[in-house]
Amino acid sequence: MHQSRNTLRQAVIKLLEEFGPMHYRKLAEEILSKGLAVSSSKKPEMTLNSTLSADITRNGSKSEFIRLSPGVYGLRALHAAGPESESKVLGVSPNHGRGGKNGVSDNSRQVRIPFFPVYDEVRHLLKIWPGCTKAHVTGLHSTLAQLRGTPQNPVTWTDPDTWIPEKLSDDMDIYDLAMAIWVESNKGVNPRYIYGHWLLVQKYDLLSVDSDGKLRLTDQGRDFIEHQGGRTEIFLDQQEGLAELLAMISGSGPVRFGDLVDEWSEYLEQYSKFRTDSTIRDTLRRRLKNLLDRGLIDRERTNYSVTDAGIAYLKRAVTSSKPDERQQIRKLAKMCEGKVREALLEHLLQMHPKAFEDLVGHLLDKMNYQNVVVVGQSGDGGVDVIAEIELGVTSVREVVQAKRHRNTVQRKDLDALRGSLYRFNAVRGTIVATSSFAKGAKEAAFAQGAAPITLIDGDRLVDLLIEHGIGIRKHPIEVLSIDLDGLSQVENSVEE
């Protein structure tokens, strides 16, 4: 593969961070298909295997890569074998439950688990894995990592009742383990997707290995099973950023996923080695799922908010007394944003009705609608704007009603608009309002067998205006931070 060694290393690290251990053939296939490197070799997969193998041989325990089984590679920081060696690599005391605040000093806090699991699933597995050998568990992961489909015959993992007998029958120990995970969890834990669960259990010593090679529960593991919200769970939340994420949501009020990304990215920059955008988003998404499953946050459409249980848990889990400078800047920016949103919505309420209709038409233009026509008071059945939108290869006509007032929009308004669609040869409609919608209107918006009516309330309207830069001027703030990774790369290139 012809590309600089650092760039090739970064490509391999990116894929191993995102997808976990991979066979070198699959790694080479992904690198080439994604354009991360080019190769004139007749067998680029063999070239990559030789490169990784040579790196491990030359650098030993200092290599970023580790061979987990024949042909299967992972990242050493995530997969170093055994609790002791893992702890040395990660800088965590194996007996983290002893001494100090939860047994670990603040400077050891590090987000390490990319495929973060739901805790209830981990508890299921902690009841199944004890008594198994570690070799059987890692063997299951290695076997699954090597199973690859083709575009003509893809592997489908959604039905373990089918793929476990088809793929794992050659090794009955691995077959029995996979089936036990699936059946004993009441078919709630798919054995294909437990790699993050295993990482969490290994990194934080929830299981240990006896002299005969069998796994057993540690005190931390037993505490994790028996005490939801207990000492071990709080420790995991603090180490892996869930406590900080919960505090972010609490401090922002209802907040969308996209609005959390920048703040979460800044946190990972300080407390992790994760840098790619896709990995940052995936680590955030998985931790939000964990908090949702535990009832610590709620989600309404795309907005996340902290529950009463989450607020109570925060008092026990968050130990930092004050935010750092960047957090303070972000908090001030959020406060400013909230005031601007309120002012913008109030201005919309004061606009002349015709001006508001023109604004809605302009917004549709920005959203890539075609042939936008503002009909206003000359329209029929409350229709204010007519436009067309491309859906796949088809262009469909849509009618829009603009409602500029503080009153809740009722079901009858929706029915009236739906009844007017035929007059304009339209197949769908939208109501854009500065207020909210009644429950009946929301329930009827996508009623089965009826033309769909999209509902955009005041908050969503402000979101769209901000997103498309209408009535809003954005002022970027640059915050500097030192890039030690970048300096290290320069230093390493000089040494080489």
Coordinates of C-alpha atoms in Angstrom, one line a residue:
M1 CA 0.0 0.0 0.0
H2 CA 1.5 3.3 -1.1
Q3 CA 1.0 6.0 1.4
S4 CA 3.0 7.5 4.2
R5 CA 3.5 5.2 7.2
N6 CA 1.8 7.6 9.6
T7 CA -1.2 8.0 7.3
L8 CA -1.5 4.2 6.9
R9 CA -1.2 3.8 10.6
Q10 CA -4.0 6.4 11.1
A11 CA -6.2 4.6 8.7
V12 CA -5.8 1.3 10.5
I13 CA -6.3 2.9 13.9
K14 CA -9.5 4.7 12.6
L15 CA -11.0 1.4 11.4
L16 CA -10.1 -0.5 14.6
E17 CA -11.5 2.2 16.8
E18 CA -14.8 2.2 14.8
F19 CA -15.3 -1.5 14.2
G20 CA -13.1 -3.3 16.8
P21 CA -10.8 -6.2 15.9
M22 CA -10.6 -7.1 12.2
H23 CA -9.0 -9.7 10.1
Y24 CA -6.2 -8.1 7.9
R25 CA -8.1 -9.1 4.8
K26 CA -11.1 -7.1 5.9
L27 CA -8.9 -4.2 7.0
A28 CA -7.3 -4.0 3.6
E29 CA -10.6 -4.2 1.9
E30 CA -12.1 -1.4 4.0
I31 CA -9.0 0.8 3.6
L32 CA -9.1 0.5 -0.2
S33 CA -12.8 0.8 -0.6
K34 CA -12.9 4.0 1.6
G35 CA -9.9 5.5 -0.3
L36 CA -7.8 5.7 2.9
A37 CA -4.8 4.3 1.0
V38 CA -3.9 3.1 -2.5
S39 CA -1.9 0.0 -3.5
S40 CA -0.1 -1.3 -6.6
S41 CA 0.5 -4.6 -4.9
K42 CA -1.2 -7.7 -6.4
K43 CA -2.0 -8.8 -2.8
P44 CA -2.5 -5.6 -0.7
E45 CA -4.0 -7.6 2.2
M46 CA -0.7 -9.6 2.5
T47 CA 1.3 -6.3 2.4
L48 CA -0.8 -4.9 5.3
N49 CA -0.5 -8.1 7.3
S50 CA 3.3 -7.9 6.9
T51 CA 3.3 -4.2 7.9
L52 CA 1.3 -4.8 11.1
S53 CA 3.2 -7.9 12.0
A54 CA 6.6 -6.1 11.5
D55 CA 5.3 -3.2 13.7
I56 CA 4.4 -5.6 16.5
T57 CA 7.7 -7.5 16.2
R58 CA 9.8 -4.3 16.1
N59 CA 8.1 -2.4 18.9
G60 CA 6.8 -5.2 21.1
S61 CA 4.6 -3.9 23.9
K62 CA 5.1 -0.3 22.6
S63 CA 3.3 -1.1 19.3
E64 CA -0.1 0.4 19.0
F65 CA -1.3 -2.9 17.5
I66 CA -1.8 -6.3 19.0
R67 CA -2.5 -9.7 17.3
L68 CA -5.5 -11.2 19.0
S69 CA -5.6 -14.4 16.9
P70 CA -4.2 -15.6 13.6
G71 CA -4.8 -12.7 11.2
V72 CA -6.9 -10.7 13.6
Y73 CA -5.6 -7.4 14.8
G74 CA -6.8 -4.9 17.4
L75 CA -5.5 -1.8 19.3
R76 CA -3.2 -2.6 22.2
A77 CA -4.8 0.2 24.4
L78 CA -8.1 -1.6 24.1
H79 CA -7.2 -5.3 23.9
A80 CA -4.0 -5.9 25.9
A81 CA -4.5 -9.3 27.5
G82 CA -5.0 -9.9 31.2
P83 CA -6.0 -7.5 34.0
E84 CA -2.5 -6.7 35.0
S85 CA -1.1 -5.8 31.6
E86 CA -4.3 -4.0 30.7
S87 CA -4.0 -1.9 33.9
K88 CA -0.4 -1.1 33.0
V89 CA -1.3 0.0 29.5
L90 CA -4.2 2.1 30.7
G91 CA -2.7 3.5 33.9
V92 CA -5.5 2.2 36.1
S93 CA -4.9 0.3 39.4
P94 CA -6.3 -3.2 39.2
N95 CA -7.8 -2.7 42.6
H96 CA -9.6 0.5 41.8
G97 CA -12.1 0.0 44.5
R98 CA -9.5 0.6 47.2
G99 CA -8.2 3.8 48.5
G100 CA -8.9 7.4 47.4
K101 CA -12.1 8.6 45.8
N102 CA -13.4 5.3 44.3
G103 CA -9.8 4.1 44.3
V104 CA -8.6 6.2 41.4
S105 CA -7.2 9.7 41.3
D106 CA -8.7 12.3 39.0
N107 CA -5.8 12.3 36.6
S108 CA -6.5 8.7 35.7
R109 CA -10.0 9.5 34.3
Q110 CA -10.0 8.3 30.7
V111 CA -12.8 7.4 28.3
R112 CA -11.7 4.0 26.9
I113 CA -14.6 1.9 25.8
P114 CA -15.7 2.7 22.2
F115 CA -18.7 0.3 21.9
F116 CA -20.2 1.3 25.2
P117 CA -22.9 -1.2 26.4
V118 CA -26.2 -0.9 28.2
Y119 CA -25.6 -1.9 31.8
D120 CA -28.5 -4.4 32.1
E121 CA -27.0 -6.4 29.2
V122 CA -23.7 -6.4 31.1
R123 CA -25.4 -7.7 34.2
H124 CA -26.9 -10.6 32.1
L125 CA -23.4 -11.5 30.8
L126 CA -21.9 -11.3 34.3
K127 CA -24.2 -14.1 35.2
I128 CA -23.2 -16.2 32.2
W129 CA -19.5 -15.7 31.8
P130 CA -18.3 -16.9 35.3
G131 CA -17.3 -20.6 35.0
C132 CA -16.4 -20.2 31.3
T133 CA -12.8 -20.0 30.3
K134 CA -11.5 -16.7 29.0
A135 CA -10.3 -18.6 25.9
H136 CA -13.9 -19.5 25.0
V137 CA -15.0 -15.9 25.4
T138 CA -12.2 -14.4 23.3
G139 CA -12.5 -17.3 20.9
L140 CA -16.1 -16.3 20.3
H141 CA -15.0 -12.8 19.5
S142 CA -12.2 -13.9 17.2
T143 CA -14.5 -16.3 15.4
L144 CA -17.1 -13.7 14.7
A145 CA -14.4 -11.2 13.7
Q146 CA -13.3 -13.5 10.9
L147 CA -16.8 -14.2 9.6
R148 CA -17.3 -12.1 6.5
G149 CA -20.0 -12.0 3.9
T150 CA -20.0 -10.8 0.4
P151 CA -22.2 -8.3 -1.5
Q152 CA -23.9 -11.3 -3.1
N153 CA -24.2 -13.3 0.2
P154 CA -24.1 -10.9 3.1
V155 CA -24.1 -12.1 6.7
T156 CA -27.3 -11.2 8.6
W157 CA -26.8 -10.9 12.4
T158 CA -30.3 -10.0 13.4
D159 CA -31.5 -13.6 14.1
P160 CA -29.2 -15.5 16.4
D161 CA -31.5 -18.5 16.3
T162 CA -30.4 -18.8 12.7
W163 CA -26.8 -17.7 12.5
I164 CA -25.5 -19.4 15.7
P165 CA -26.2 -22.9 14.3
E166 CA -25.1 -22.0 10.8
K167 CA -21.8 -20.2 11.8
L168 CA -20.6 -21.8 15.1
S169 CA -21.5 -25.5 15.0
D170 CA -17.9 -26.5 14.2
D171 CA -16.8 -25.6 17.8
M172 CA -19.4 -26.8 20.3
D173 CA -17.8 -24.8 23.2
I174 CA -18.2 -21.5 21.3
Y175 CA -21.6 -22.6 20.1
D176 CA -22.8 -23.4 23.6
L177 CA -21.5 -20.1 24.9
A178 CA -23.2 -18.1 22.2
M179 CA -26.5 -19.9 22.6
A180 CA -26.3 -19.5 26.4
I181 CA -25.9 -15.7 26.0
W182 CA -28.8 -15.5 23.6
V183 CA -31.2 -17.9 25.5
E184 CA -30.4 -17.0 29.1
S185 CA -30.8 -13.3 28.5
N186 CA -34.4 -14.1 27.2
K187 CA -33.1 -13.3 23.7
G188 CA -32.3 -9.8 24.7
V189 CA -28.5 -9.9 24.2
N190 CA -27.2 -10.7 20.7
P191 CA -23.8 -12.5 21.0
R192 CA -22.7 -10.7 17.8
Y193 CA -22.8 -7.3 19.6
I194 CA -21.1 -7.9 23.0
Y195 CA -17.6 -6.8 22.2
G196 CA -18.0 -3.5 24.1
H197 CA -19.5 -5.5 27.1
W198 CA -16.4 -7.6 27.2
L199 CA -14.1 -4.6 27.0
L200 CA -15.9 -2.9 29.9
V201 CA -15.7 -6.1 32.0
Q202 CA -12.0 -6.5 31.3
K203 CA -10.9 -2.9 31.7
Y204 CA -12.5 -2.5 35.0
D205 CA -11.9 -6.0 36.5
L206 CA -15.5 -7.0 36.9
L207 CA -14.2 -10.6 36.2
S208 CA -10.9 -12.2 37.0
V209 CA -9.2 -15.4 35.8
D210 CA -8.6 -18.3 38.2
S211 CA -5.5 -20.5 38.0
D212 CA -7.4 -23.0 35.9
G213 CA -8.2 -20.3 33.3
K214 CA -11.9 -19.9 34.3
L215 CA -13.6 -16.6 34.9
R216 CA -15.0 -15.6 38.2
L217 CA -16.8 -12.5 39.6
T218 CA -14.7 -10.0 41.5
D219 CA -16.0 -7.9 44.3
Q220 CA -16.5 -5.1 41.9
G221 CA -18.4 -7.3 39.5
R222 CA -20.7 -8.6 42.3
D223 CA -21.3 -5.0 43.5
F224 CA -22.2 -4.0 39.9
I225 CA -24.7 -6.8 39.6
E226 CA -26.3 -6.3 43.0
H227 CA -26.3 -2.5 43.4
Q228 CA -27.7 -0.5 40.5
G229 CA -26.5 3.0 41.0
G230 CA -23.9 1.7 43.5
R231 CA -20.2 2.4 44.0
T232 CA -19.0 0.4 41.0
E233 CA -21.6 1.8 38.6
I234 CA -20.8 5.4 39.7
F235 CA -17.1 4.7 39.2
L236 CA -17.7 3.5 35.6
D237 CA -19.9 6.5 34.9
Q238 CA -17.2 8.8 36.1
Q239 CA -14.4 7.1 34.2
E240 CA -16.3 6.7 31.0
G241 CA -17.8 10.2 30.8
L242 CA -21.4 9.3 31.5
A243 CA -21.6 11.4 34.6
E244 CA -20.1 14.3 32.7
L245 CA -22.6 13.8 29.8
L246 CA -25.5 13.7 32.3
A247 CA -24.2 17.1 33.7
M248 CA -24.0 18.5 30.2
I249 CA -27.6 17.7 29.5
S250 CA -28.7 18.9 32.9
G251 CA -27.0 22.3 32.4
S252 CA -28.4 22.8 28.9
G253 CA -32.1 21.8 29.5
P254 CA -33.7 20.0 26.5
V255 CA -30.8 19.6 24.1
R256 CA -30.5 17.9 20.7
F257 CA -27.9 15.3 19.8
G258 CA -26.1 17.7 17.4
D259 CA -25.8 20.3 20.1
L260 CA -24.0 17.8 22.4
V261 CA -21.4 16.8 19.8
D262 CA -19.1 19.8 20.2
E263 CA -19.0 19.7 24.0
W264 CA -18.6 15.9 24.0
S265 CA -15.8 16.2 21.5
E266 CA -14.0 18.7 23.7
Y267 CA -14.4 16.4 26.7
L268 CA -12.9 13.5 24.6
E269 CA -10.0 15.7 23.5
Q270 CA -9.0 16.0 27.1
Y271 CA -9.9 12.6 28.4
S272 CA -9.6 10.1 25.6
K273 CA -7.6 9.1 22.5
F274 CA -10.7 9.1 20.3
R275 CA -10.4 11.7 17.5
T276 CA -12.4 10.7 14.4
D277 CA -15.8 12.4 14.0
S278 CA -17.6 9.1 13.5
T279 CA -16.1 7.6 16.6
I280 CA -16.9 10.7 18.7
R281 CA -20.5 10.6 17.5
D282 CA -20.8 6.8 18.1
T283 CA -19.4 7.0 21.7
L284 CA -21.9 9.8 22.4
R285 CA -24.8 7.9 20.9
R286 CA -24.1 4.7 22.8
R287 CA -23.7 6.5 26.2
L288 CA -27.0 8.4 25.6
K289 CA -28.6 5.0 25.0
N290 CA -27.2 3.8 28.3
L291 CA -28.6 6.8 30.2
L292 CA -32.0 6.4 28.5
D293 CA -32.1 2.7 29.4
R294 CA -31.5 3.5 33.1
G295 CA -34.1 6.3 33.1
L296 CA -31.7 9.0 33.9
I297 CA -32.6 11.0 30.8
D298 CA -35.7 11.3 28.6
R299 CA -35.9 11.8 24.9
E300 CA -38.8 13.6 23.2
R301 CA -38.3 13.5 19.4
T302 CA -34.7 14.7 19.1
N303 CA -34.4 16.5 22.4
Y304 CA -32.8 15.0 25.5
S305 CA -33.5 16.1 29.1
V306 CA -32.6 14.9 32.6
T307 CA -35.2 13.1 34.6
D308 CA -35.8 13.6 38.4
A309 CA -33.9 10.3 38.9
G310 CA -31.1 11.7 36.8
I311 CA -30.9 14.9 38.9
A312 CA -30.8 12.8 42.1
Y313 CA -28.1 10.6 40.6
L314 CA -26.0 13.6 39.5
K315 CA -25.6 14.7 43.2
R316 CA -23.9 11.4 43.9
A317 CA -22.0 10.9 40.7
V318 CA -20.5 14.3 39.8
T319 CA -17.5 15.2 41.8
S320 CA -16.1 18.3 40.0
S321 CA -16.8 21.5 41.9
K322 CA -16.6 23.9 39.0
P323 CA -16.4 23.7 35.2
D324 CA -13.1 24.4 33.3
E325 CA -12.7 27.6 31.3
R326 CA -14.0 26.0 28.0
Q327 CA -17.1 24.7 29.8
Q328 CA -17.8 28.2 31.2
I329 CA -17.5 29.7 27.7
R330 CA -19.9 27.1 26.3
K331 CA -22.3 27.7 29.2
L332 CA -22.3 31.4 28.5
A333 CA -22.8 30.8 24.8
K334 CA -25.8 28.5 25.6
M335 CA -27.4 31.2 27.8
C336 CA -26.9 33.7 25.0
E337 CA -28.4 31.3 22.5
G338 CA -31.5 30.8 24.7
K339 CA -32.1 34.6 24.9
V340 CA -31.6 34.9 21.1
R341 CA -34.1 32.1 20.5
E342 CA -36.7 33.8 22.7
A343 CA -36.2 37.1 21.0
L344 CA -36.4 35.6 17.6
L345 CA -39.7 33.8 18.4
E346 CA -41.1 37.0 19.9
H347 CA -40.2 38.9 16.7
L348 CA -42.0 36.3 14.6
L349 CA -45.1 36.8 16.7
Q350 CA -45.0 40.5 16.0
M351 CA -44.5 40.2 12.2
H352 CA -47.2 41.2 9.7
P353 CA -49.1 38.1 8.6
K354 CA -48.0 38.5 5.0
A355 CA -44.4 39.0 6.0
F356 CA -44.6 35.8 8.0
E357 CA -45.9 33.9 5.0
D358 CA -43.1 35.3 2.9
L359 CA -40.6 34.2 5.6
V360 CA -42.0 30.7 5.4
G361 CA -41.6 30.7 1.6
H362 CA -38.0 31.9 1.9
L363 CA -37.3 29.1 4.4
L364 CA -38.7 26.5 2.0
D365 CA -36.4 27.9 -0.7
K366 CA -33.4 27.5 1.6
M367 CA -34.5 23.9 2.3
N368 CA -34.2 23.1 -1.4
Y369 CA -38.0 23.1 -2.2
Q370 CA -38.7 24.0 -5.8
N371 CA -41.3 26.3 -7.5
V372 CA -42.2 28.0 -4.2
V373 CA -45.2 30.2 -4.5
V374 CA -46.6 32.3 -1.6
V375 CA -50.4 32.5 -2.2
G376 CA -51.3 34.1 1.1
Q377 CA -54.8 35.4 1.6
S378 CA -55.7 34.5 -1.9
G379 CA -55.2 30.9 -1.2
D380 CA -58.0 28.3 -0.6
G381 CA -58.6 26.3 2.6
G382 CA -56.0 28.1 4.6
V383 CA -53.1 27.3 2.2
D384 CA -50.5 30.0 2.3
V385 CA -47.6 28.5 0.3
I386 CA -47.3 25.9 -2.5
A387 CA -44.0 24.2 -3.2
E388 CA -42.5 21.0 -4.7
I389 CA -40.0 18.7 -3.1
E390 CA -37.9 15.9 -4.6
L391 CA -38.5 12.6 -3.0
G392 CA -36.1 10.1 -4.6
V393 CA -36.7 10.4 -8.3
T394 CA -40.2 11.9 -7.9
S395 CA -41.3 15.5 -7.4
V396 CA -44.3 15.9 -5.2
R397 CA -46.4 19.0 -4.5
E398 CA -46.8 20.2 -0.9
V399 CA -49.1 22.8 0.6
V400 CA -48.1 24.8 3.6
Q401 CA -50.2 26.8 6.1
A402 CA -48.4 29.5 8.2
K403 CA -50.0 30.2 11.6
R404 CA -48.5 33.2 13.4
H405 CA -50.2 33.3 16.8
R406 CA -49.8 32.1 20.4
N407 CA -52.8 29.8 20.4
T408 CA -52.4 26.0 20.3
V409 CA -53.1 24.6 16.9
Q410 CA -56.0 22.2 17.0
R411 CA -57.0 19.1 15.2
K412 CA -59.6 20.9 13.1
D413 CA -56.9 23.1 11.6
L414 CA -55.1 20.0 10.4
D415 CA -58.2 18.5 9.0
A416 CA -59.0 21.6 7.1
L417 CA -55.6 21.7 5.5
R418 CA -55.7 18.0 4.6
G419 CA -59.1 18.6 3.0
S420 CA -57.6 21.2 0.7
L421 CA -54.9 19.1 -0.7
Y422 CA -56.9 17.9 -3.7
R423 CA -57.5 21.5 -4.8
F424 CA -53.8 21.9 -5.5
N425 CA -53.0 18.4 -6.7
A426 CA -50.9 18.1 -3.5
V427 CA -50.1 14.8 -1.8
R428 CA -48.9 16.2 1.5
G429 CA -49.0 19.3 3.7
T430 CA -47.2 21.1 6.4
I431 CA -48.4 23.5 9.2
V432 CA -45.7 26.0 10.3
A433 CA -46.7 27.6 13.6
T434 CA -45.2 29.9 16.2
S435 CA -47.0 28.1 18.9
S436 CA -47.5 24.4 19.8
F437 CA -49.9 21.6 18.6
A438 CA -52.7 20.0 20.5
K439 CA -52.4 16.2 21.3
G440 CA -55.2 15.4 18.8
A441 CA -53.4 17.2 16.0
K442 CA -50.2 15.3 16.7
E443 CA -52.0 12.0 16.7
A444 CA -53.8 12.8 13.4
A445 CA -50.7 14.1 11.6
F446 CA -49.6 10.7 10.2
A447 CA -52.9 8.7 10.6
Q448 CA -52.8 5.5 8.6
G449 CA -54.4 5.9 5.2
A450 CA -54.5 9.7 5.3
A451 CA -52.2 12.2 3.5
P452 CA -49.3 13.1 5.8
I453 CA -49.2 16.5 7.5
T454 CA -45.9 17.7 8.9
L455 CA -46.2 19.8 12.1
I456 CA -43.5 22.4 12.8
D457 CA -44.0 24.2 16.1
G458 CA -42.3 27.4 17.3
D459 CA -39.2 25.7 18.7
R460 CA -38.7 23.7 15.5
L461 CA -39.2 26.7 13.4
V462 CA -36.5 28.6 15.3
D463 CA -34.3 25.6 14.8
L464 CA -34.8 25.7 11.1
L465 CA -34.2 29.5 10.9
I466 CA -30.9 29.1 12.8
E467 CA -29.9 26.1 10.7
H468 CA -30.4 27.9 7.4
G469 CA -29.1 31.3 8.6
I470 CA -32.3 33.3 8.4
G471 CA -32.7 36.1 10.8
I472 CA -29.6 35.0 12.7
R473 CA -26.0 36.1 12.5
K474 CA -23.5 33.7 13.9
H475 CA -20.3 34.9 15.6
P476 CA -17.6 32.2 15.9
I477 CA -15.4 32.1 19.0
E478 CA -11.9 30.6 18.7
V479 CA -10.6 28.8 21.8
L480 CA -7.0 27.6 21.6
S481 CA -5.7 24.4 23.1
I482 CA -2.3 22.7 22.8
D483 CA -2.2 19.7 20.3
L484 CA 0.3 17.3 22.0
D485 CA -0.5 14.6 19.5
G486 CA 0.5 16.9 16.6
L487 CA 3.7 17.8 18.3
S488 CA 4.5 14.2 19.0
Q489 CA 4.1 13.3 15.4
V490 CA 6.6 16.0 14.4
E491 CA 9.0 14.8 17.1
N492 CA 8.7 11.2 16.0
S493 CA 9.3 12.0 12.3
V494 CA 12.5 13.9 13.3
E495 CA 13.7 10.9 15.4
E496 CA 13.0 8.5 12.5

